């Protein structure tokens, strides 16, 4: 004889708040050159801040003529720009459900 019951309820108190300015120099590489000579680029940079690893990922399309003599380009010149900003660490961990909760939610 086996008897089991499970009920699911989650509540949480607390706040996380982030604010700031994202400013970074990111080295990118050319992924593809289209038929018009435009360059598809992608790059990533990891920075550790207050025990959290922050990852910035940039991708988009640039024109070769917009690259200056120092081999740099302003982000204002990146077409179809996609910027991702991810963080892993204590704050991100607190925002996730625990392993047992995830397991029970998967089963039931």
XYZ file of C-alpha atoms in Angstrom:
108
model
C 0.000 0.000 0.000
C 1.358 3.386 -1.006
C -0.253 6.742 -0.327
C 1.027 10.034 -1.612
C -0.426 13.496 -1.925
C 1.057 16.697 -3.261
C -0.144 20.232 -3.456
C 1.591 23.129 -5.111
C 1.612 26.682 -3.940
C 4.304 29.258 -4.273
C 4.625 32.651 -2.776
C 7.540 34.921 -2.331
C 8.334 38.190 -0.742
C 11.130 40.429 -1.708
C 12.367 42.668 -4.398
C 15.125 42.822 -6.873
C 15.862 46.003 -8.603
C 18.514 46.776 -11.135
C 19.398 49.996 -12.746
C 22.426 51.315 -14.460
C 24.076 52.084 -17.720
C 25.451 49.447 -20.022
C 28.677 50.629 -21.564
C 31.235 48.232 -22.941
C 33.750 47.723 -25.687
C 33.029 44.394 -27.336
C 35.211 42.691 -29.885
C 33.147 41.030 -32.579
C 33.873 38.705 -35.440
C 32.415 38.616 -38.922
C 29.971 35.728 -39.248
C 28.894 36.318 -42.838
C 29.201 38.797 -45.698
C 25.958 39.370 -47.608
C 25.571 40.021 -51.357
C 25.726 43.809 -50.763
C 28.999 43.570 -48.853
C 27.371 44.148 -45.454
C 28.976 42.306 -42.569
C 27.024 40.217 -40.086
C 28.858 40.432 -36.760
C 28.664 38.755 -33.374
C 30.609 39.119 -30.148
C 30.360 38.445 -26.435
C 32.003 39.733 -23.304
C 31.876 38.386 -19.753
C 32.403 40.595 -16.721
C 32.233 39.585 -13.067
C 30.514 42.202 -10.872
C 29.742 41.720 -7.160
C 29.946 37.932 -7.385
C 27.754 37.749 -10.501
C 28.964 36.906 -13.974
C 27.438 39.278 -16.491
C 27.489 38.316 -20.167
C 26.883 40.835 -22.923
C 26.166 39.451 -26.400
C 26.015 41.746 -29.423
C 25.027 40.813 -32.953
C 23.916 42.775 -35.977
C 24.841 44.007 -39.434
C 27.360 46.721 -40.277
C 28.719 48.393 -43.395
C 32.466 48.075 -43.960
C 32.712 51.804 -44.728
C 31.410 52.637 -41.216
C 34.437 50.999 -39.566
C 36.986 53.709 -38.632
C 40.787 53.651 -38.983
C 41.125 52.114 -35.507
C 38.894 49.212 -36.647
C 36.022 50.428 -34.433
C 32.378 51.179 -35.064
C 29.755 52.971 -32.995
C 26.803 50.878 -31.832
C 24.618 53.528 -33.489
C 25.866 52.148 -36.816
C 24.839 48.521 -36.124
C 21.686 47.623 -38.056
C 19.341 44.918 -36.750
C 21.246 45.137 -33.482
C 20.512 42.482 -30.902
C 21.936 43.027 -27.417
C 21.521 40.398 -24.718
C 22.525 41.016 -21.124
C 22.519 37.953 -18.887
C 23.586 37.455 -15.296
C 24.382 34.451 -13.129
C 24.962 34.649 -9.411
C 23.265 35.190 -6.064
C 20.438 37.444 -7.304
C 19.608 35.235 -10.271
C 19.684 32.130 -8.058
C 17.109 33.622 -5.670
C 14.679 34.156 -8.539
C 14.538 30.464 -9.494
C 12.384 27.693 -8.007
C 14.174 24.968 -6.087
C 15.039 21.580 -7.574
C 12.337 19.641 -5.690
C 9.678 22.176 -6.714
C 10.713 21.860 -10.352
C 10.635 18.041 -10.083
C 7.171 17.924 -8.507
C 5.832 20.438 -11.038
C 7.206 18.274 -13.844
C 5.634 15.069 -12.443
C 2.275 16.586 -11.530
